[in-house]
């Protein structure tokens, strides 16, 4: 392999894994929600609130970790409200999620303008790439996987944790039962509402963190348009990943590399129109979840179906 | 005995529904008042500004009609799709592509272009057909993935919005760009503008198109056998199949009509308001239209007043921003809070305030 094409590959894959990180984190949480029977469309809005919370916290404290904590707290608070709407009120999950995203946009825009009057909005302290000794010297793998930021490594650890929790614990069995056959789960003594609350809260905490990740490790600024459908992409990745954490990791990396393709192609100086290249990740996600390649069977059977015990 | 006790069956009498919905709207307005106070504004003055300009001044009412026009068309698209069981959310994309299609045809009627001799009597029907078919084709793609391959239309249509917006961004930055600095097209020839219909206002003929569409959708769903088949396919696909309805084909049909209506919303915005194509014209109207349809309980006629109310609030929000310095993004909060609390208000109907418990408690303490 010539030095040039190797450099191209390394730049491309490094950017791909970097870009796939936040959506993977959000998708991991959403996997728990959907496995419990809740389609949480509201994570697009939660990502935005998490990004805002972490940006504001960072401006006021200059810390790296407190903003992540704030992002997670805002995600938890928002998803507690969403869980109440989904599980207790039993409102349509698509409608609630959709309207919540509009609400989150309004809140983010309002709060941002309100607080900007006091604080100066400049660049913030960001997570830097951490080179893992020895491993980061490996060819290709070293620079692409072992020279990323701390949030990415933590997300990869969470993939393993999520897989274990979902498939090797009592909690995971109950959660999956609530999404597959709530009536049977109920008969077996699993509280379906509680499992669905847990699922939604986990998706909210993860989406909030993912918003913080975007701001603290990738962009370093806040704008209303910062999320740009990454929450929706995370939902696509859950389907693409067949509701399994480690397949979601693969799916997120495929998405990230598609997204990074456009950056790398511009680096090569090709004259393809930038806007059409930008649409590649969306088109790939659409194709991946289109059903053309199968995959409907893996869907939790009771997804989006409200559960009423008395009926 | 508890003070608040759960009813065995929710109280769904019209009075109870009206009362709980009113309570939800008032609660949302109360929450928003705190935001107004936070910005140092008097909530009463803010609400006065929000409703006075669009509904008590002619100029403001004209703007309310302008804002309501695309909302009505998108809400109608939502109704056709959702009542047929096709949860389509791709109206941002249909709107943008419909706008691009009508702008393209309008620019072709400029002097020296291939359609320069086109009379307005041909242009407007042609633009409507073209936009409708572009939108129908676009949403039809999602329809095919759902009807043929069982893909999830909620996510596919959400994703398709970004693709459509990027396509139009490419068009205004490249092939359709006017010579000059900004990525936008030339101004459309005056003959292709929709006529203004209320003297002294910006209200344009697009509202007539929207009202006609509302009547057509009402007829389709209520009076025509085809509409009956659509609604049956939506309510119970299994029963539909049993009754001999080709459900996938009906889904595809509903998808196409719905996207076509969404694209007409883009047409009215381009030919009636913007008069040139640029990037980012949709500005979230594709989602607001869906919310309008939901608030109107998927009823095509009720969509018209609901959209006027919603459009009016958007106009009022700008007035509020000018007069009281309150960011207009607060109306996003107010509008979505109203919807969420109205949804949640059904909970209230499952409980009953037990005044008897209060009395017996009092007697118990006295005794």
XYZ file of C-alpha atoms in Angstrom:
678
model
C 0.000 0.000 0.000
C 1.414 3.345 -0.959
C 2.029 5.907 1.757
C -0.593 8.168 0.243
C -3.434 5.657 0.231
C -2.511 4.499 3.731
C -2.651 8.086 4.944
C -6.035 8.470 3.267
C -7.336 5.303 4.908
C -6.080 6.307 8.355
C -7.541 9.823 8.139
C -10.813 8.445 6.895
C -11.231 5.684 9.494
C -10.063 7.877 12.381
C -12.651 10.498 11.510
C -15.242 7.768 10.974
C -14.813 6.281 14.425
C -14.739 9.749 15.937
C -18.014 10.731 14.254
C -19.711 7.455 15.131
C -19.072 7.853 18.884
C -21.965 10.088 20.032
C -24.569 8.304 17.920
C -23.338 4.973 19.287
C -23.746 6.208 22.856
C -27.290 7.447 22.145
C -28.121 4.212 20.301
C -26.952 2.091 23.257
C -29.436 3.810 25.568
C -32.188 3.663 22.980
C -31.612 -0.094 22.652
C -32.717 -0.464 26.270
C -35.816 1.687 25.715
C -36.845 -0.227 22.613
C -36.113 -3.601 24.195
C -38.573 -2.602 26.934
C -41.196 -1.641 24.339
C -40.695 2.140 24.135
C -39.736 3.925 20.912
C -38.153 7.079 22.342
C -38.180 9.493 19.370
C -37.486 12.273 21.870
C -33.757 11.486 22.077
C -33.134 13.996 19.269
C -34.343 16.719 21.635
C -32.532 15.224 24.632
C -29.233 15.297 22.717
C -29.810 19.020 22.171
C -30.608 19.648 25.861
C -27.566 17.596 26.904
C -25.367 19.590 24.558
C -26.697 22.873 25.957
C -26.397 21.762 29.595
C -22.798 20.661 29.113
C -21.861 23.800 27.193
C -23.270 26.113 29.861
C -21.708 24.084 32.681
C -18.387 24.124 30.908
C -18.484 27.905 30.475
C -19.199 28.406 34.164
C -16.842 25.798 35.641
C -14.219 25.076 32.993
C -14.372 21.460 34.099
C -14.433 18.486 31.722
C -16.408 16.035 33.841
C -19.027 18.256 35.502
C -20.487 19.172 32.081
C -20.910 15.480 31.285
C -22.683 15.031 34.600
C -24.955 18.001 33.829
C -25.703 16.558 30.396
C -26.674 13.234 31.937
C -28.825 14.923 34.587
C -30.700 16.941 31.968
C -31.252 13.755 29.957
C -32.600 11.968 33.018
C -34.955 14.820 33.897
C -36.319 15.040 30.354
C -36.766 11.293 30.045
C -38.552 11.081 33.399
C -41.208 13.349 31.899
C -41.203 11.337 28.662
C -41.504 8.041 30.547
C -44.496 9.438 32.428
C -46.134 10.361 29.099
C -45.274 7.029 27.442
C -45.927 4.636 30.305
C -48.323 6.249 32.763
C -50.420 8.410 30.428
C -49.990 5.831 27.617
C -49.992 8.564 24.957
C -48.823 7.790 21.416
C -45.040 7.379 21.568
C -44.502 8.836 18.091
C -46.570 11.935 18.857
C -45.025 12.568 22.290
C -41.481 12.116 20.992
C -42.076 14.383 18.020
C -43.670 17.181 20.030
C -41.013 16.865 22.727
C -38.338 17.548 20.105
C -40.070 20.836 19.234
C -40.256 21.658 22.948
C -36.564 20.910 23.413
C -35.686 23.155 20.481
C -37.727 25.967 22.041
C -36.146 25.451 25.469
C -32.612 25.285 24.066
C -33.044 28.415 21.934
C -34.648 30.354 24.802
C -32.198 29.313 27.512
C -29.217 29.912 25.236
C -30.339 33.477 24.478
C -31.204 34.108 28.135
C -27.872 32.995 29.546
C -25.756 34.527 26.816
C -26.655 37.923 28.230
C -24.495 37.050 31.260
C -21.752 34.745 30.092
C -19.428 35.157 27.168
C -19.819 32.315 24.702
C -16.415 31.292 23.548
C -14.681 28.017 22.861
C -14.523 25.659 25.832
C -12.105 23.115 27.250
C -12.362 19.892 25.272
C -11.345 16.254 25.648
C -8.078 15.628 23.815
C -7.059 12.430 22.077
C -5.481 9.920 24.473
C -2.793 7.745 22.915
C -2.771 4.334 24.524
C 0.871 3.317 24.972
C 2.105 0.548 22.667
C -1.334 -0.104 21.100
C -1.392 3.300 19.413
C 1.833 2.376 17.597
C 0.141 -0.431 15.678
C -0.190 0.246 11.948
C -3.607 1.588 10.898
C -5.377 0.267 14.044
C -3.136 2.373 16.295
C -4.046 5.789 14.951
C -7.658 4.880 14.153
C -8.823 3.079 17.297
C -6.202 3.654 19.989
C -5.733 7.401 19.570
C -9.230 8.608 20.282
C -10.744 10.643 23.128
C -11.689 9.298 26.549
C -15.477 9.460 25.880
C -14.996 7.107 22.925
C -13.132 4.523 25.008
C -15.795 4.787 27.707
C -18.519 4.299 25.096
C -16.794 1.140 23.862
C -16.660 -0.129 27.465
C -20.370 0.665 27.767
C -21.060 -1.532 24.725
C -19.756 -4.521 26.687
C -21.599 -3.448 29.846
C -24.838 -2.999 27.903
C -24.489 -6.394 26.255
C -23.887 -8.056 29.612
C -26.784 -6.212 31.305
C -29.183 -7.006 28.501
C -28.394 -10.681 27.965
C -26.787 -11.966 31.165
C -28.693 -10.407 34.042
C -32.110 -10.862 35.569
C -32.804 -7.179 34.872
C -32.081 -7.732 31.172
C -34.418 -10.690 30.951
C -37.231 -8.718 32.571
C -36.607 -5.701 30.357
C -36.662 -7.769 27.180
C -39.770 -9.631 28.328
C -41.569 -6.298 28.839
C -40.878 -5.456 25.212
C -41.592 -8.870 23.735
C -44.631 -10.036 25.660
C -45.701 -7.672 28.432
C -48.608 -9.862 29.525
C -46.358 -12.870 30.041
C -43.760 -10.705 31.771
C -46.465 -9.428 34.082
C -47.621 -12.959 34.850
C -44.028 -13.872 35.696
C -43.906 -11.085 38.267
C -42.003 -8.483 36.214
C -43.401 -4.966 36.597
C -43.826 -3.855 32.971
C -44.264 -0.133 33.780
C -41.147 -0.166 35.953
C -39.088 -1.848 33.220
C -40.327 0.682 30.664
C -39.483 3.557 33.011
C -35.976 2.118 33.392
C -35.598 1.691 29.627
C -36.718 5.243 28.899
C -34.521 6.708 31.668
C -31.488 4.818 30.359
C -32.130 6.129 26.853
C -32.458 9.651 28.234
C -29.278 9.464 30.313
C -27.339 8.094 27.334
C -28.750 10.664 24.912
C -27.953 13.489 27.337
C -24.400 12.200 27.662
C -24.165 11.909 23.886
C -25.103 15.581 23.620
C -22.327 16.412 26.086
C -19.949 14.204 24.107
C -20.745 16.170 20.921
C -19.929 19.465 22.584
C -16.962 18.408 24.730
C -15.116 16.060 22.400
C -16.115 17.082 18.895
C -17.376 20.615 18.398
C -16.523 22.731 21.441
C -19.375 25.156 20.742
C -23.145 25.256 20.983
C -25.613 26.065 18.199
C -29.336 25.291 17.801
C -28.466 23.115 14.808
C -25.717 21.138 16.546
C -27.609 17.820 16.678
C -28.790 17.847 13.042
C -30.678 14.575 13.124
C -28.036 12.558 15.003
C -30.743 11.454 17.449
C -32.784 10.139 14.549
C -29.666 8.461 13.149
C -29.157 6.778 16.519
C -32.693 5.394 16.192
C -31.768 4.086 12.760
C -28.614 2.518 14.187
C -30.660 0.618 16.770
C -32.643 -0.970 13.923
C -29.550 -1.424 11.738
C -27.880 -3.063 14.764
C -30.845 -5.405 15.273
C -31.444 -4.171 18.845
C -28.088 -5.572 19.990
C -25.355 -3.416 21.609
C -22.327 -4.801 19.798
C -24.052 -4.822 16.418
C -25.081 -1.229 17.120
C -21.380 -0.477 17.609
C -20.635 -1.913 14.169
C -23.569 0.005 12.669
C -22.434 3.266 14.272
C -18.936 2.807 12.871
C -20.372 2.161 9.386
C -22.400 5.347 9.736
C -19.369 7.277 10.975
C -17.178 6.116 8.104
C -19.879 7.140 5.606
C -20.041 10.535 7.252
C -16.264 10.849 7.196
C -16.065 9.839 3.531
C -17.131 13.307 2.501
C -14.378 14.942 4.586
C -11.759 12.617 3.183
C -12.934 13.002 -0.410
C -12.654 16.761 -0.074
C -9.125 16.246 1.213
C -8.346 14.300 -1.957
C -9.617 17.242 -3.998
C -12.422 15.481 -5.872
C -15.009 17.786 -7.383
C -18.131 16.002 -6.250
C -20.724 18.412 -4.815
C -20.318 18.669 -1.038
C -24.041 18.735 -0.223
C -24.686 15.475 -2.054
C -21.756 13.828 -0.260
C -23.219 15.038 3.039
C -26.378 13.076 2.289
C -24.489 9.746 2.062
C -24.835 8.784 5.768
C -28.581 9.487 5.700
C -29.043 7.450 2.498
C -26.989 4.565 3.916
C -29.045 4.602 7.126
C -32.307 4.632 5.131
C -31.146 1.638 3.090
C -29.957 -0.175 6.206
C -33.346 0.125 7.900
C -35.455 -0.114 4.724
C -36.322 -3.756 5.247
C -34.742 -4.659 1.886
C -32.102 -6.589 3.802
C -34.555 -8.215 6.215
C -34.417 -7.619 9.930
C -38.043 -7.106 10.879
C -37.942 -10.321 12.894
C -35.518 -8.869 15.448
C -37.910 -6.067 16.372
C -39.314 -6.304 19.929
C -42.873 -7.518 19.399
C -44.528 -5.004 21.728
C -42.538 -1.958 20.530
C -44.739 1.203 20.687
C -47.679 -0.820 22.070
C -48.888 0.736 25.356
C -49.543 -1.769 28.129
C -52.605 -1.647 30.332
C -52.659 -4.218 33.101
C -56.375 -4.086 33.920
C -57.546 -4.726 30.345
C -61.165 6.927 51.784
C -58.819 8.799 49.544
C -59.405 12.388 48.510
C -58.510 11.578 44.894
C -59.639 8.182 43.741
C -59.234 6.334 40.481
C -62.307 5.857 38.351
C -62.999 2.384 37.027
C -63.663 3.862 33.569
C -62.453 7.305 32.489
C -65.106 10.005 32.361
C -65.201 10.778 28.636
C -68.253 13.002 28.511
C -67.926 16.036 26.190
C -67.986 18.374 29.200
C -65.177 16.462 30.906
C -63.094 16.445 27.721
C -63.624 20.187 27.162
C -62.877 20.991 30.810
C -59.671 18.945 30.991
C -58.423 20.313 27.653
C -59.091 23.875 28.815
C -57.247 23.131 32.054
C -54.296 21.817 30.018
C -54.154 24.939 27.818
C -54.362 27.224 30.881
C -51.643 25.239 32.646
C -49.364 25.572 29.597
C -50.018 29.324 29.473
C -49.285 29.577 33.194
C -45.950 27.790 32.805
C -45.029 30.046 29.886
C -45.906 33.098 32.031
C -42.982 32.276 34.295
C -40.726 32.446 31.253
C -42.184 35.829 30.347
C -41.524 37.036 33.900
C -37.979 35.737 33.653
C -37.443 37.968 30.635
C -38.782 40.899 32.633
C -42.068 41.101 30.752
C -45.595 41.329 32.078
C -47.308 38.039 31.106
C -50.628 39.804 30.482
C -48.972 42.272 28.124
C -47.136 39.393 26.452
C -50.307 37.372 25.868
C -52.063 40.507 24.695
C -49.331 41.041 22.099
C -49.445 37.359 21.171
C -53.146 37.411 20.305
C -53.945 41.069 19.521
C -51.856 41.544 16.399
C -52.858 38.383 14.480
C -56.535 38.354 15.408
C -57.482 42.015 15.914
C -55.579 43.815 13.171
C -56.139 43.321 9.429
C -52.436 43.340 8.593
C -51.713 40.781 11.324
C -54.608 38.600 10.240
C -53.246 38.618 6.697
C -49.927 37.332 8.031
C -51.761 34.708 10.089
C -53.357 33.455 6.843
C -49.938 33.407 5.169
C -48.515 31.297 8.020
C -51.578 29.031 8.157
C -51.557 28.162 4.435
C -48.632 25.682 4.390
C -49.674 24.347 7.818
C -53.123 23.426 6.449
C -51.641 21.567 3.466
C -49.098 19.672 5.559
C -51.742 18.839 8.167
C -53.966 17.454 5.394
C -51.072 15.329 4.166
C -50.620 14.072 7.723
C -54.308 13.176 7.942
C -54.350 11.163 4.711
C -51.197 9.283 5.709
C -51.875 8.671 9.406
C -55.514 7.692 8.988
C -54.330 5.107 6.464
C -51.924 3.722 9.037
C -48.829 5.276 7.445
C -47.026 7.294 10.122
C -45.299 9.666 7.735
C -42.999 12.382 9.112
C -41.218 13.453 5.927
C -43.010 16.730 5.278
C -39.926 18.927 5.720
C -38.493 17.156 2.690
C -41.700 17.223 0.622
C -42.126 20.928 1.382
C -38.576 21.727 0.265
C -38.752 19.635 -2.903
C -42.200 21.026 -3.807
C -40.821 24.528 -3.378
C -37.866 23.685 -5.616
C -40.067 22.166 -8.323
C -42.391 25.173 -8.538
C -39.435 27.584 -8.448
C -37.817 25.681 -11.305
C -40.932 25.922 -13.488
C -41.483 29.583 -12.572
C -37.886 30.464 -13.491
C -38.390 28.693 -16.833
C -41.075 31.247 -17.734
C -38.587 34.132 -17.507
C -37.891 35.933 -20.815
C -35.535 33.925 -22.990
C -36.166 30.617 -21.177
C -37.846 27.616 -22.772
C -41.272 28.256 -21.201
C -41.237 32.047 -21.706
C -44.521 32.056 -23.607
C -46.444 30.071 -20.981
C -49.630 31.905 -19.966
C -50.528 32.074 -16.273
C -53.594 29.970 -17.037
C -51.288 27.132 -18.004
C -48.488 27.932 -15.559
C -50.412 27.633 -12.281
C -52.087 24.279 -13.003
C -48.792 22.998 -14.405
C -46.845 24.151 -11.318
C -49.424 22.561 -9.003
C -49.273 19.259 -10.891
C -45.493 19.270 -11.053
C -45.016 20.029 -7.335
C -47.639 17.512 -6.368
C -45.980 14.765 -8.412
C -42.501 15.558 -7.143
C -43.778 15.344 -3.547
C -45.816 12.233 -4.296
C -42.778 10.540 -5.848
C -40.606 11.440 -2.864
C -43.010 10.154 -0.195
C -43.850 7.248 -2.504
C -40.245 6.038 -2.125
C -40.820 5.708 1.625
C -44.191 4.137 0.836
C -42.530 1.465 -1.330
C -40.001 0.614 1.389
C -42.840 0.212 3.876
C -45.371 -1.550 1.618
C -42.918 -3.853 -0.190
C -40.161 -4.458 2.349
C -41.749 -3.709 5.702
C -39.324 -0.885 6.579
C -40.151 1.457 9.460
C -41.697 4.526 7.791
C -41.307 6.716 10.892
C -37.518 6.614 10.784
C -37.136 6.353 7.011
C -39.241 9.465 6.494
C -37.392 11.369 9.252
C -34.101 10.499 7.551
C -35.429 11.392 4.085
C -35.981 14.991 5.269
C -32.236 15.514 5.555
C -31.630 14.040 2.100
C -34.266 16.286 0.465
C -32.955 19.389 2.231
C -29.388 18.592 1.104
C -30.579 18.040 -2.503
C -32.185 21.489 -2.551
C -29.130 22.983 -0.846
C -27.067 21.549 -3.700
C -29.494 22.981 -6.293
C -29.380 26.535 -4.939
C -25.616 26.407 -4.454
C -24.987 24.996 -7.924
C -27.298 24.406 -10.901
C -30.045 26.871 -9.923
C -27.845 29.558 -8.369
C -28.266 33.120 -9.569
C -25.097 35.041 -10.425
C -24.221 36.823 -7.198
C -22.880 36.096 -3.761
C -25.718 34.336 -1.933
C -26.714 30.721 -2.623
C -30.206 31.465 -3.939
C -32.053 31.609 -7.256
C -33.123 34.695 -9.197
C -36.380 36.297 -8.191
C -39.282 34.537 -9.896
C -41.065 36.469 -12.706
C -43.970 38.558 -11.329
C -46.491 36.699 -13.489
C -45.802 33.526 -11.501
C -46.551 35.087 -8.090
C -49.772 34.044 -6.397
C -52.242 36.971 -6.326
C -52.692 38.864 -3.060
C -56.320 38.438 -2.015
C -56.842 40.764 0.974
C -56.088 44.408 0.140
C -53.455 45.881 2.429
C -52.138 42.466 3.569
C -49.739 39.788 2.354
C -52.455 37.096 2.277
C -52.199 35.315 -1.073
C -54.308 32.931 -3.147
C -52.516 29.916 -1.672
C -55.110 29.862 1.115
C -57.799 29.129 -1.499
C -55.741 26.156 -2.684
C -55.433 24.981 0.929
C -59.176 25.296 1.592
C -60.004 23.477 -1.653
C -57.574 20.717 -0.644
C -59.260 20.458 2.765
C -62.650 19.958 1.114
C -61.208 17.359 -1.288
C -59.536 15.420 1.537
C -62.754 15.564 3.565
C -64.656 14.173 0.551
C -62.049 11.492 -0.080
C -62.075 10.215 3.497
C -65.786 10.620 4.258
C -67.627 10.167 0.985
C -65.587 8.035 -1.418
C -65.234 4.230 -1.262
C -61.492 4.643 -1.814
C -61.250 6.765 1.333
C -63.206 4.193 3.281
C -60.713 1.536 2.157
C -57.834 3.767 3.244
C -59.282 4.303 6.709
C -60.075 0.607 7.122
C -56.516 -0.305 6.064
C -55.290 2.102 8.711
C -57.531 0.991 11.540
C -57.210 -2.729 11.017
C -54.987 -4.031 8.206
C -55.991 -7.636 8.879
C -59.691 -6.839 8.540
C -58.889 -4.846 5.404
C -57.121 -7.790 3.815
C -60.006 -10.056 4.773
C -62.413 -7.639 3.064
C -60.367 -7.926 -0.125
C -58.553 -4.589 0.106
C -55.065 -4.524 -1.381
C -53.535 -2.962 1.758
C -49.949 -2.374 0.479
C -51.320 -0.668 -2.620
C -53.576 1.570 -0.513
C -50.599 2.411 1.726
C -48.605 3.466 -1.323
C -51.522 5.553 -2.577
C -51.937 7.289 0.796
C -48.189 7.942 0.945
C -48.216 9.573 -2.490
C -51.238 11.820 -1.798
C -49.776 12.865 1.510
C -46.367 13.788 0.076
C -48.074 15.613 -2.804
C -50.026 17.772 -0.343
C -46.828 18.479 1.588
C -45.146 19.600 -1.639
C -48.049 21.979 -2.411
C -47.280 23.651 0.920
C -43.812 24.364 -0.489
C -45.368 25.727 -3.679
C -47.536 28.230 -1.782
C -44.517 29.394 0.224
C -42.399 29.966 -2.903
C -45.022 31.463 -5.240
C -46.895 33.333 -2.489
C -44.249 34.536 -0.024
C -40.562 34.063 -0.817
C -40.637 34.518 -4.618
C -37.205 32.937 -4.835
C -35.714 29.619 -3.773
C -33.065 29.546 -1.055
C -31.649 27.165 1.502
C -33.561 26.441 4.716
C -37.021 27.666 3.657
C -38.896 24.943 5.554
C -37.799 26.059 9.028
C -39.622 23.278 10.883
C -43.025 23.884 9.259
C -43.116 20.200 8.240
C -43.263 19.197 11.895
C -45.569 22.018 12.991
C -48.059 20.899 10.328
C -48.115 17.404 11.835
C -48.812 18.890 15.273
C -51.662 20.983 13.813
C -53.205 17.819 12.351
C -52.968 16.084 15.729
C -54.550 19.018 17.565
C -57.376 18.967 14.992
C -57.794 15.261 15.859
C -57.047 14.313 12.222
C -60.213 16.054 11.031
C -59.626 17.791 7.642
C -62.108 20.608 8.282
C -61.001 21.327 11.857
C -57.478 21.744 10.456
C -58.372 25.168 8.999
C -59.193 27.010 12.275
C -56.432 25.133 14.128
C -53.836 26.192 11.558
C -55.088 29.795 11.689
C -54.711 29.773 15.472
C -51.240 28.241 15.250
C -50.149 30.511 12.398
C -51.550 33.495 14.279
C -49.511 32.618 17.354
C -46.371 32.611 15.219
C -47.232 36.104 13.960
C -48.059 37.202 17.506
C -44.722 35.837 18.696
C -42.888 38.176 16.350
C -44.979 41.087 17.629
C -44.154 39.989 21.177
C -40.461 39.936 20.327
C -40.627 43.457 18.901
C -42.643 44.960 21.741
C -41.521 43.130 24.863
C -38.119 41.762 23.849
C -39.200 38.179 24.460
C -37.500 35.659 22.137
C -40.024 34.174 19.715
C -38.654 30.705 20.509
C -40.867 30.850 23.628
C -43.878 30.191 21.376
C -42.295 26.856 20.408
C -42.300 26.075 24.136
C -45.874 27.302 24.609
C -47.213 25.462 21.551
C -45.568 22.134 22.331
C -46.445 22.380 26.040
C -50.093 22.850 25.056
C -49.997 19.691 22.924
C -48.201 17.619 25.563
C -50.463 18.777 28.396
C -53.587 18.213 26.281
C -52.344 14.652 25.694
C -51.661 14.234 29.397
C -55.024 15.738 30.359
C -56.700 12.421 29.574
C -55.179 11.285 32.883
C -57.374 13.766 34.755
C -60.464 12.050 33.405
C -59.429 8.791 35.052
C -59.571 10.304 38.520
C -62.313 11.794 40.585
C -62.097 14.322 43.367
C -63.894 12.782 46.308
C -65.359 15.678 48.284
C -67.139 13.153 50.481
C -63.759 12.052 51.801
C -62.998 15.621 52.805
C -66.248 15.887 54.718
C -65.907 12.581 56.517
C -62.343 13.479 57.457
C -63.582 16.735 58.976
C -66.279 14.916 60.919
C -63.723 12.428 62.137
C -61.491 15.193 63.533
C -64.445 16.942 65.139
C -65.691 13.807 66.797
